[in-house]
Amino acid sequence: MTEPVERRFELSAGTFRVLAWPGRTPMAVFLHGLSGIADVWRATIEALPNQFACVGLDQRGHGHSPQPPDGYSLNRYVSDTIDLIGALGDQPVHLVGHSMGARVALVLAARAPHLLRSVSILDIGPEQWQANIDGSVAAFNRMPNRFASRDDALAYASRGRLGFVADEAMLFRRLRELPGGAYEWLADPDALKATVRAHRSRNYWKEWASIRVPALFVRGGDSTEVRPAIAFKMRATNPAIRYEEFEGVAHNIPLLAPDRLAATLNTFWQSLEDDRT
């Protein structure tokens, strides 16, 4: 696919950055995970057949999008996505979310199904999980807010401290350069901690059970984010949702297995097109 166009959308909460790839409708909207940016979807979207238009959103508190004073509740993230879908033309879209973005997609699919052609939920569960909050907050507290140089940032990433093998281009898309050559994260660490506390402090089993739009769930076979018992309960609670497991792949599916993810999404979407003919 062609290089995406960077655009800005004026939504209710402020000016949000998106990456847009051209194509036909129905459009696909992609939501990144906690601490991510729209760019994490580049490899997946570029591996898709050149057919549907695709949009990746920098969500609130992340990337080049705003840090709104109304906070980081899941409802706020859902509202931002609903606003974006309306700004894109208010036609049903294929919604794809990973991790934090997958929880946003899950809840939106339950509450506003008329906005969606389908939903794809990548490696997140609907359960409340205090240990996940504690571990995530501790990890953000350990993470340096600033690096003195480009080499320092690369050294930190190369030690695997980001939870995945980061390539240099992706790393520096998540950082801003400061006067004097230092770097800091685009995402606000306090926003990230507030987000995980808000999103993991309650469960969304009711929303999961109520999803009726065509839905796909993908779990990384080596993921510790969706525990096997939770995955089993999810399949039992809503058996209408299609289930895929990527054996040997950890949590960060868009960066670790983009080609396989693109093929899986394309097969899923094509099946929906075939059902309409």
GROMACS .gro file of N, CA, C and O in nm, residues 104-193:
model
  360
  104VAL      N    1  -1.144  -0.071   2.404
  104VAL     CA    2  -1.227   0.036   2.350
  104VAL      C    3  -1.318  -0.018   2.240
  104VAL      O    4  -1.438   0.009   2.237
  105ALA      N    5  -1.261  -0.098   2.151
  105ALA     CA    6  -1.339  -0.156   2.041
  105ALA      C    7  -1.448  -0.249   2.093
  105ALA      O    8  -1.562  -0.250   2.043
  106LEU      N    9  -1.414  -0.328   2.194
  106LEU     CA   10  -1.511  -0.422   2.254
  106LEU      C   11  -1.633  -0.346   2.307
  106LEU      O   12  -1.749  -0.383   2.276
  107VAL      N   13  -1.608  -0.242   2.384
  107VAL     CA   14  -1.719  -0.168   2.445
  107VAL      C   15  -1.798  -0.091   2.340
  107VAL      O   16  -1.921  -0.086   2.344
  108LEU      N   17  -1.729  -0.033   2.242
  108LEU     CA   18  -1.800   0.038   2.136
  108LEU      C   19  -1.890  -0.057   2.058
  108LEU      O   20  -2.004  -0.023   2.024
  109ALA      N   21  -1.840  -0.178   2.030
  109ALA     CA   22  -1.920  -0.276   1.955
  109ALA      C   23  -2.046  -0.312   2.031
  109ALA      O   24  -2.153  -0.335   1.970
  110ALA      N   25  -2.038  -0.320   2.164
  110ALA     CA   26  -2.156  -0.354   2.244
  110ALA      C   27  -2.254  -0.239   2.251
  110ALA      O   28  -2.376  -0.260   2.251
  111ARG      N   29  -2.204  -0.116   2.258
  111ARG     CA   30  -2.290   0.000   2.285
  111ARG      C   31  -2.336   0.073   2.159
  111ARG      O   32  -2.440   0.140   2.162
  112ALA      N   33  -2.260   0.063   2.051
  112ALA     CA   34  -2.296   0.136   1.929
  112ALA      C   35  -2.276   0.048   1.806
  112ALA      O   36  -2.199   0.082   1.716
  113PRO      N   37  -2.342  -0.067   1.801
  113PRO     CA   38  -2.318  -0.161   1.691
  113PRO      C   39  -2.354  -0.106   1.554
  113PRO      O   40  -2.298  -0.152   1.453
  114HIS      N   41  -2.443  -0.007   1.548
  114HIS     CA   42  -2.484   0.049   1.420
  114HIS      C   43  -2.369   0.121   1.348
  114HIS      O   44  -2.377   0.144   1.227
  115LEU      N   45  -2.261   0.152   1.422
  115LEU     CA   46  -2.147   0.221   1.362
  115LEU      C   47  -2.048   0.125   1.297
  115LEU      O   48  -1.955   0.171   1.231
  116LEU      N   49  -2.068  -0.006   1.317
  116LEU     CA   50  -1.966  -0.102   1.277
  116LEU      C   51  -2.015  -0.201   1.173
  116LEU      O   52  -2.127  -0.251   1.180
  117ARG      N   53  -1.925  -0.231   1.080
  117ARG     CA   54  -1.942  -0.345   0.989
  117ARG      C   55  -1.892  -0.470   1.058
  117ARG      O   56  -1.948  -0.577   1.041
  118SER      N   57  -1.783  -0.455   1.136
  118SER     CA   58  -1.729  -0.567   1.213
  118SER      C   59  -1.638  -0.510   1.321
  118SER      O   60  -1.601  -0.391   1.318
  119VAL      N   61  -1.599  -0.596   1.415
  119VAL     CA   62  -1.501  -0.558   1.516
  119VAL      C   63  -1.400  -0.672   1.531
  119VAL      O   64  -1.437  -0.790   1.530
  120SER      N   65  -1.272  -0.635   1.541
  120SER     CA   66  -1.164  -0.732   1.565
  120SER      C   67  -1.093  -0.692   1.693
  120SER      O   68  -1.042  -0.580   1.704
  121ILE      N   69  -1.089  -0.784   1.789
  121ILE     CA   70  -1.040  -0.758   1.924
  121ILE      C   71  -0.914  -0.840   1.943
  121ILE      O   72  -0.918  -0.964   1.943
  122LEU      N   73  -0.801  -0.771   1.960
  122LEU     CA   74  -0.671  -0.838   1.962
  122LEU      C   75  -0.613  -0.839   2.103
  122LEU      O   76  -0.574  -0.735   2.156
  123ASP      N   77  -0.608  -0.954   2.163
  123ASP     CA   78  -0.533  -0.986   2.283
  123ASP      C   79  -0.565  -0.895   2.402
  123ASP      O   80  -0.476  -0.832   2.460
  124ILE      N   81  -0.691  -0.890   2.437
  124ILE     CA   82  -0.732  -0.827   2.562
  124ILE      C   83  -0.855  -0.901   2.613
  124ILE      O   84  -0.933  -0.955   2.534
  125GLY      N   85  -0.870  -0.906   2.745
  125GLY     CA   86  -0.987  -0.968   2.804
  125GLY      C   87  -1.079  -0.865   2.867
  125GLY      O   88  -1.039  -0.750   2.888
  126PRO      N   89  -1.200  -0.903   2.901
  126PRO     CA   90  -1.295  -0.809   2.960
  126PRO      C   91  -1.293  -0.805   3.112
  126PRO      O   92  -1.374  -0.737   3.174
  127GLU      N   93  -1.196  -0.875   3.175
  127GLU     CA   94  -1.200  -0.892   3.319
  127GLU      C   95  -1.136  -0.775   3.393
  127GLU      O   96  -1.045  -0.709   3.342
  128GLN      N   97  -1.182  -0.751   3.515
  128GLN     CA   98  -1.112  -0.663   3.608
  128GLN      C   99  -0.985  -0.735   3.653
  128GLN      O  100  -0.985  -0.855   3.676
  129TRP      N  101  -0.872  -0.659   3.669
  129TRP     CA  102  -0.747  -0.728   3.699
  129TRP      C  103  -0.653  -0.633   3.772
  129TRP      O  104  -0.577  -0.559   3.711
  130GLN      N  105  -0.655  -0.637   3.903
  130GLN     CA  106  -0.574  -0.545   3.983
  130GLN      C  107  -0.425  -0.571   3.965
  130GLN      O  108  -0.346  -0.477   3.961
  131ALA      N  109  -0.385  -0.696   3.955
  131ALA     CA  110  -0.243  -0.726   3.937
  131ALA      C  111  -0.189  -0.665   3.808
  131ALA      O  112  -0.073  -0.623   3.801
  132ASN      N  113  -0.273  -0.659   3.705
  132ASN     CA  114  -0.233  -0.598   3.579
  132ASN      C  115  -0.213  -0.448   3.596
  132ASN      O  116  -0.118  -0.391   3.542
  133ILE      N  117  -0.302  -0.385   3.672
  133ILE     CA  118  -0.285  -0.243   3.702
  133ILE      C  119  -0.153  -0.220   3.775
  133ILE      O  120  -0.073  -0.134   3.736
  134ASP      N  121  -0.130  -0.298   3.880
  134ASP     CA  122  -0.009  -0.280   3.961
  134ASP      C  123   0.117  -0.300   3.879
  134ASP      O  124   0.213  -0.222   3.888
  135GLY      N  125   0.118  -0.404   3.796
  135GLY     CA  126   0.236  -0.431   3.714
  135GLY      C  127   0.261  -0.324   3.609
  135GLY      O  128   0.376  -0.284   3.586
  136SER      N  129   0.153  -0.277   3.548
  136SER     CA  130   0.168  -0.174   3.444
  136SER      C  131   0.216  -0.042   3.504
  136SER      O  132   0.307   0.023   3.449
  137VAL      N  133   0.156  -0.002   3.616
  137VAL     CA  134   0.197   0.124   3.680
  137VAL      C  135   0.342   0.115   3.725
  137VAL      O  136   0.420   0.210   3.707
  138ALA      N  137   0.382   0.001   3.781
  138ALA     CA  138   0.521  -0.016   3.823
  138ALA      C  139   0.616  -0.006   3.704
  138ALA      O  140   0.725   0.054   3.714
  139ALA      N  141   0.576  -0.063   3.590
  139ALA     CA  142   0.661  -0.056   3.470
  139ALA      C  143   0.676   0.087   3.421
  139ALA      O  144   0.786   0.130   3.383
  140PHE      N  145   0.567   0.163   3.423
  140PHE     CA  146   0.577   0.303   3.381
  140PHE      C  147   0.659   0.385   3.480
  140PHE      O  148   0.730   0.478   3.440
  141ASN      N  149   0.653   0.352   3.607
  141ASN     CA  150   0.735   0.422   3.705
  141ASN      C  151   0.884   0.396   3.686
  141ASN      O  152   0.967   0.481   3.716
  142ARG      N  153   0.917   0.277   3.636
  142ARG     CA  154   1.058   0.242   3.611
  142ARG      C  155   1.110   0.301   3.480
  142ARG      O  156   1.230   0.316   3.461
  143MET      N  157   1.020   0.333   3.390
  143MET     CA  158   1.059   0.378   3.256
  143MET      C  159   1.111   0.521   3.260
  143MET      O  160   1.042   0.610   3.313
  144PRO      N  161   1.229   0.548   3.207
  144PRO     CA  162   1.277   0.687   3.204
  144PRO      C  163   1.182   0.776   3.124
  144PRO      O  164   1.132   0.737   3.018
  145ASN      N  165   1.157   0.895   3.176
  145ASN     CA  166   1.074   0.990   3.103
  145ASN      C  167   1.152   1.058   2.992
  145ASN      O  168   1.094   1.107   2.895
  146ARG      N  169   1.285   1.063   3.008
  146ARG     CA  170   1.369   1.137   2.914
  146ARG      C  171   1.500   1.064   2.893
  146ARG      O  172   1.550   0.996   2.983
  147PHE      N  173   1.554   1.078   2.771
  147PHE     CA  174   1.684   1.021   2.737
  147PHE      C  175   1.777   1.135   2.697
  147PHE      O  176   1.737   1.225   2.622
  148ALA      N  177   1.898   1.131   2.744
  148ALA     CA  178   1.992   1.240   2.719
  148ALA      C  179   2.033   1.249   2.573
  148ALA      O  180   2.071   1.355   2.524
  149SER      N  181   2.025   1.137   2.501
  149SER     CA  182   2.069   1.135   2.362
  149SER      C  183   1.996   1.026   2.285
  149SER      O  184   1.931   0.938   2.344
  150ARG      N  185   2.014   1.029   2.155
  150ARG     CA  186   1.957   0.925   2.068
  150ARG      C  187   2.015   0.789   2.104
  150ARG      O  188   1.943   0.689   2.109
  151ASP      N  189   2.145   0.785   2.131
  151ASP     CA  190   2.210   0.659   2.166
  151ASP      C  191   2.153   0.601   2.296
  151ASP      O  192   2.137   0.479   2.308
  152ASP      N  193   2.124   0.686   2.393
  152ASP     CA  194   2.066   0.639   2.519
  152ASP      C  195   1.928   0.576   2.495
  152ASP      O  196   1.895   0.473   2.556
  153ALA      N  197   1.847   0.638   2.409
  153ALA     CA  198   1.715   0.583   2.379
  153ALA      C  199   1.728   0.448   2.310
  153ALA      O  200   1.656   0.353   2.343
  154LEU      N  201   1.820   0.437   2.215
  154LEU     CA  202   1.840   0.311   2.145
  154LEU      C  203   1.890   0.203   2.240
  154LEU      O  204   1.848   0.087   2.230
  155ALA      N  205   1.979   0.239   2.331
  155ALA     CA  206   2.031   0.141   2.426
  155ALA      C  207   1.920   0.089   2.516
  155ALA      O  208   1.914  -0.032   2.545
  156TYR      N  209   1.830   0.177   2.559
  156TYR     CA  210   1.718   0.135   2.643
  156TYR      C  211   1.628   0.038   2.567
  156TYR      O  212   1.590  -0.068   2.618
  157ALA      N  213   1.594   0.071   2.442
  157ALA     CA  214   1.508  -0.016   2.363
  157ALA      C  215   1.574  -0.150   2.334
  157ALA      O  216   1.507  -0.255   2.334
  158SER      N  217   1.703  -0.150   2.310
  158SER     CA  218   1.772  -0.273   2.273
  158SER      C  219   1.778  -0.373   2.387
  158SER      O  220   1.797  -0.493   2.365
  159ARG      N  221   1.761  -0.326   2.509
  159ARG     CA  222   1.761  -0.417   2.624
  159ARG      C  223   1.624  -0.483   2.644
  159ARG      O  224   1.604  -0.555   2.742
  160GLY      N  225   1.531  -0.458   2.553
  160GLY     CA  226   1.399  -0.521   2.561
  160GLY      C  227   1.308  -0.462   2.664
  160GLY      O  228   1.208  -0.522   2.702
  161ARG      N  229   1.339  -0.340   2.710
  161ARG     CA  230   1.259  -0.279   2.815
  161ARG      C  231   1.120  -0.235   2.768
  161ARG      O  232   1.036  -0.198   2.848
  162LEU      N  233   1.097  -0.233   2.637
  162LEU     CA  234   0.968  -0.190   2.585
  162LEU      C  235   0.870  -0.305   2.569
  162LEU      O  236   0.756  -0.285   2.529
  163GLY      N  237   0.913  -0.427   2.600
  163GLY     CA  238   0.824  -0.541   2.591
  163GLY      C  239   0.820  -0.604   2.453
  163GLY      O  240   0.745  -0.697   2.429
  164PHE      N  241   0.897  -0.552   2.360
  164PHE     CA  242   0.905  -0.609   2.226
  164PHE      C  243   1.035  -0.559   2.163
  164PHE      O  244   1.099  -0.467   2.214
  165VAL      N  245   1.073  -0.619   2.053
  165VAL     CA  246   1.194  -0.575   1.983
  165VAL      C  247   1.156  -0.455   1.898
  165VAL      O  248   1.085  -0.468   1.798
  166ALA      N  249   1.198  -0.337   1.940
  166ALA     CA  250   1.160  -0.214   1.870
  166ALA      C  251   1.260  -0.182   1.760
  166ALA      O  252   1.380  -0.179   1.784
  167ASP      N  253   1.210  -0.157   1.637
  167ASP     CA  254   1.302  -0.109   1.536
  167ASP      C  255   1.323   0.041   1.558
  167ASP      O  256   1.245   0.110   1.624
  168GLU      N  257   1.431   0.091   1.503
  168GLU     CA  258   1.471   0.228   1.531
  168GLU      C  259   1.367   0.330   1.486
  168GLU      O  260   1.334   0.425   1.559
  169ALA      N  261   1.311   0.311   1.367
  169ALA     CA  262   1.212   0.406   1.316
  169ALA      C  263   1.091   0.412   1.407
  169ALA      O  264   1.040   0.521   1.439
  170MET      N  265   1.041   0.296   1.451
  170MET     CA  266   0.923   0.293   1.537
  170MET      C  267   0.952   0.358   1.672
  170MET      O  268   0.869   0.431   1.728
  171LEU      N  269   1.070   0.331   1.726
  171LEU     CA  270   1.106   0.391   1.854
  171LEU      C  271   1.100   0.543   1.848
  171LEU      O  272   1.039   0.607   1.934
  172PHE      N  273   1.159   0.600   1.744
  172PHE     CA  274   1.168   0.746   1.740
  172PHE      C  275   1.038   0.812   1.694
  172PHE      O  276   1.021   0.933   1.711
  173ARG      N  277   0.946   0.735   1.639
  173ARG     CA  278   0.812   0.790   1.617
  173ARG      C  279   0.737   0.808   1.749
  173ARG      O  280   0.641   0.885   1.756
  174ARG      N  281   0.780   0.737   1.853
  174ARG     CA  282   0.715   0.748   1.984
  174ARG      C  283   0.782   0.850   2.075
  174ARG      O  284   0.739   0.870   2.189
  175LEU      N  285   0.886   0.914   2.024
  175LEU     CA  286   0.962   1.012   2.102
  175LEU      C  287   0.960   1.147   2.033
  175LEU      O  288   0.945   1.156   1.911
  176ARG      N  289   0.977   1.253   2.110
  176ARG     CA  290   0.999   1.386   2.054
  176ARG      C  291   1.139   1.434   2.091
  176ARG      O  292   1.185   1.413   2.203
  177GLU      N  293   1.205   1.498   1.994
  177GLU     CA  294   1.338   1.551   2.021
  177GLU      C  295   1.327   1.687   2.086
  177GLU      O  296   1.247   1.772   2.043
  178LEU      N  297   1.406   1.709   2.189
  178LEU     CA  298   1.407   1.835   2.263
  178LEU      C  299   1.528   1.918   2.223
  178LEU      O  300   1.626   1.864   2.168
  179PRO      N  301   1.526   2.049   2.248
  179PRO     CA  302   1.645   2.130   2.222
  179PRO      C  303   1.767   2.072   2.295
  179PRO      O  304   1.757   2.031   2.411
  180GLY      N  305   1.876   2.062   2.225
  180GLY     CA  306   1.997   2.007   2.285
  180GLY      C  307   2.018   1.861   2.257
  180GLY      O  308   2.120   1.803   2.298
  181GLY      N  309   1.921   1.796   2.189
  181GLY     CA  310   1.940   1.657   2.149
  181GLY      C  311   1.885   1.552   2.242
  181GLY      O  312   1.903   1.432   2.218
  182ALA      N  313   1.819   1.593   2.350
  182ALA     CA  314   1.753   1.495   2.438
  182ALA      C  315   1.620   1.453   2.375
  182ALA      O  316   1.569   1.516   2.282
  183TYR      N  317   1.562   1.343   2.429
  183TYR     CA  318   1.434   1.291   2.379
  183TYR      C  319   1.343   1.261   2.496
  183TYR      O  320   1.390   1.221   2.605
  184GLU      N  321   1.211   1.277   2.474
  184GLU     CA  322   1.112   1.236   2.572
  184GLU      C  323   0.997   1.167   2.501
  184GLU      O  324   0.976   1.185   2.381
  185TRP      N  325   0.922   1.086   2.576
  185TRP     CA  326   0.808   1.015   2.519
  185TRP      C  327   0.699   1.112   2.478
  185TRP      O  328   0.672   1.210   2.548
  186LEU      N  329   0.633   1.084   2.364
  186LEU     CA  330   0.516   1.162   2.327
  186LEU      C  331   0.402   1.138   2.426
  186LEU      O  332   0.328   1.230   2.461
  187ALA      N  333   0.385   1.013   2.468
  187ALA     CA  334   0.277   0.980   2.562
  187ALA      C  335   0.311   1.032   2.701
  187ALA      O  336   0.426   1.023   2.746
  188ASP      N  337   0.213   1.086   2.768
  188ASP     CA  338   0.229   1.135   2.904
  188ASP      C  339   0.224   1.017   3.001
  188ASP      O  340   0.122   0.948   3.008
  189PRO      N  341   0.331   0.991   3.078
  189PRO     CA  342   0.329   0.876   3.170
  189PRO      C  343   0.213   0.880   3.269
  189PRO      O  344   0.157   0.775   3.302
  190ASP      N  345   0.176   0.998   3.315
  190ASP     CA  346   0.062   1.007   3.408
  190ASP      C  347  -0.068   0.968   3.339
  190ASP      O  348  -0.155   0.906   3.400
  191ALA      N  349  -0.081   1.004   3.211
  191ALA     CA  350  -0.200   0.964   3.135
  191ALA      C  351  -0.205   0.813   3.118
  191ALA      O  352  -0.312   0.751   3.127
  192LEU      N  353  -0.090   0.751   3.094
  192LEU     CA  354  -0.085   0.606   3.077
  192LEU      C  355  -0.126   0.536   3.206
  192LEU      O  356  -0.203   0.439   3.204
  193LYS      N  357  -0.075   0.584   3.318
  193LYS     CA  358  -0.110   0.523   3.447
  193LYS      C  359  -0.257   0.545   3.479
  193LYS      O  360  -0.326   0.453   3.528
   0.00000   0.00000   0.00000
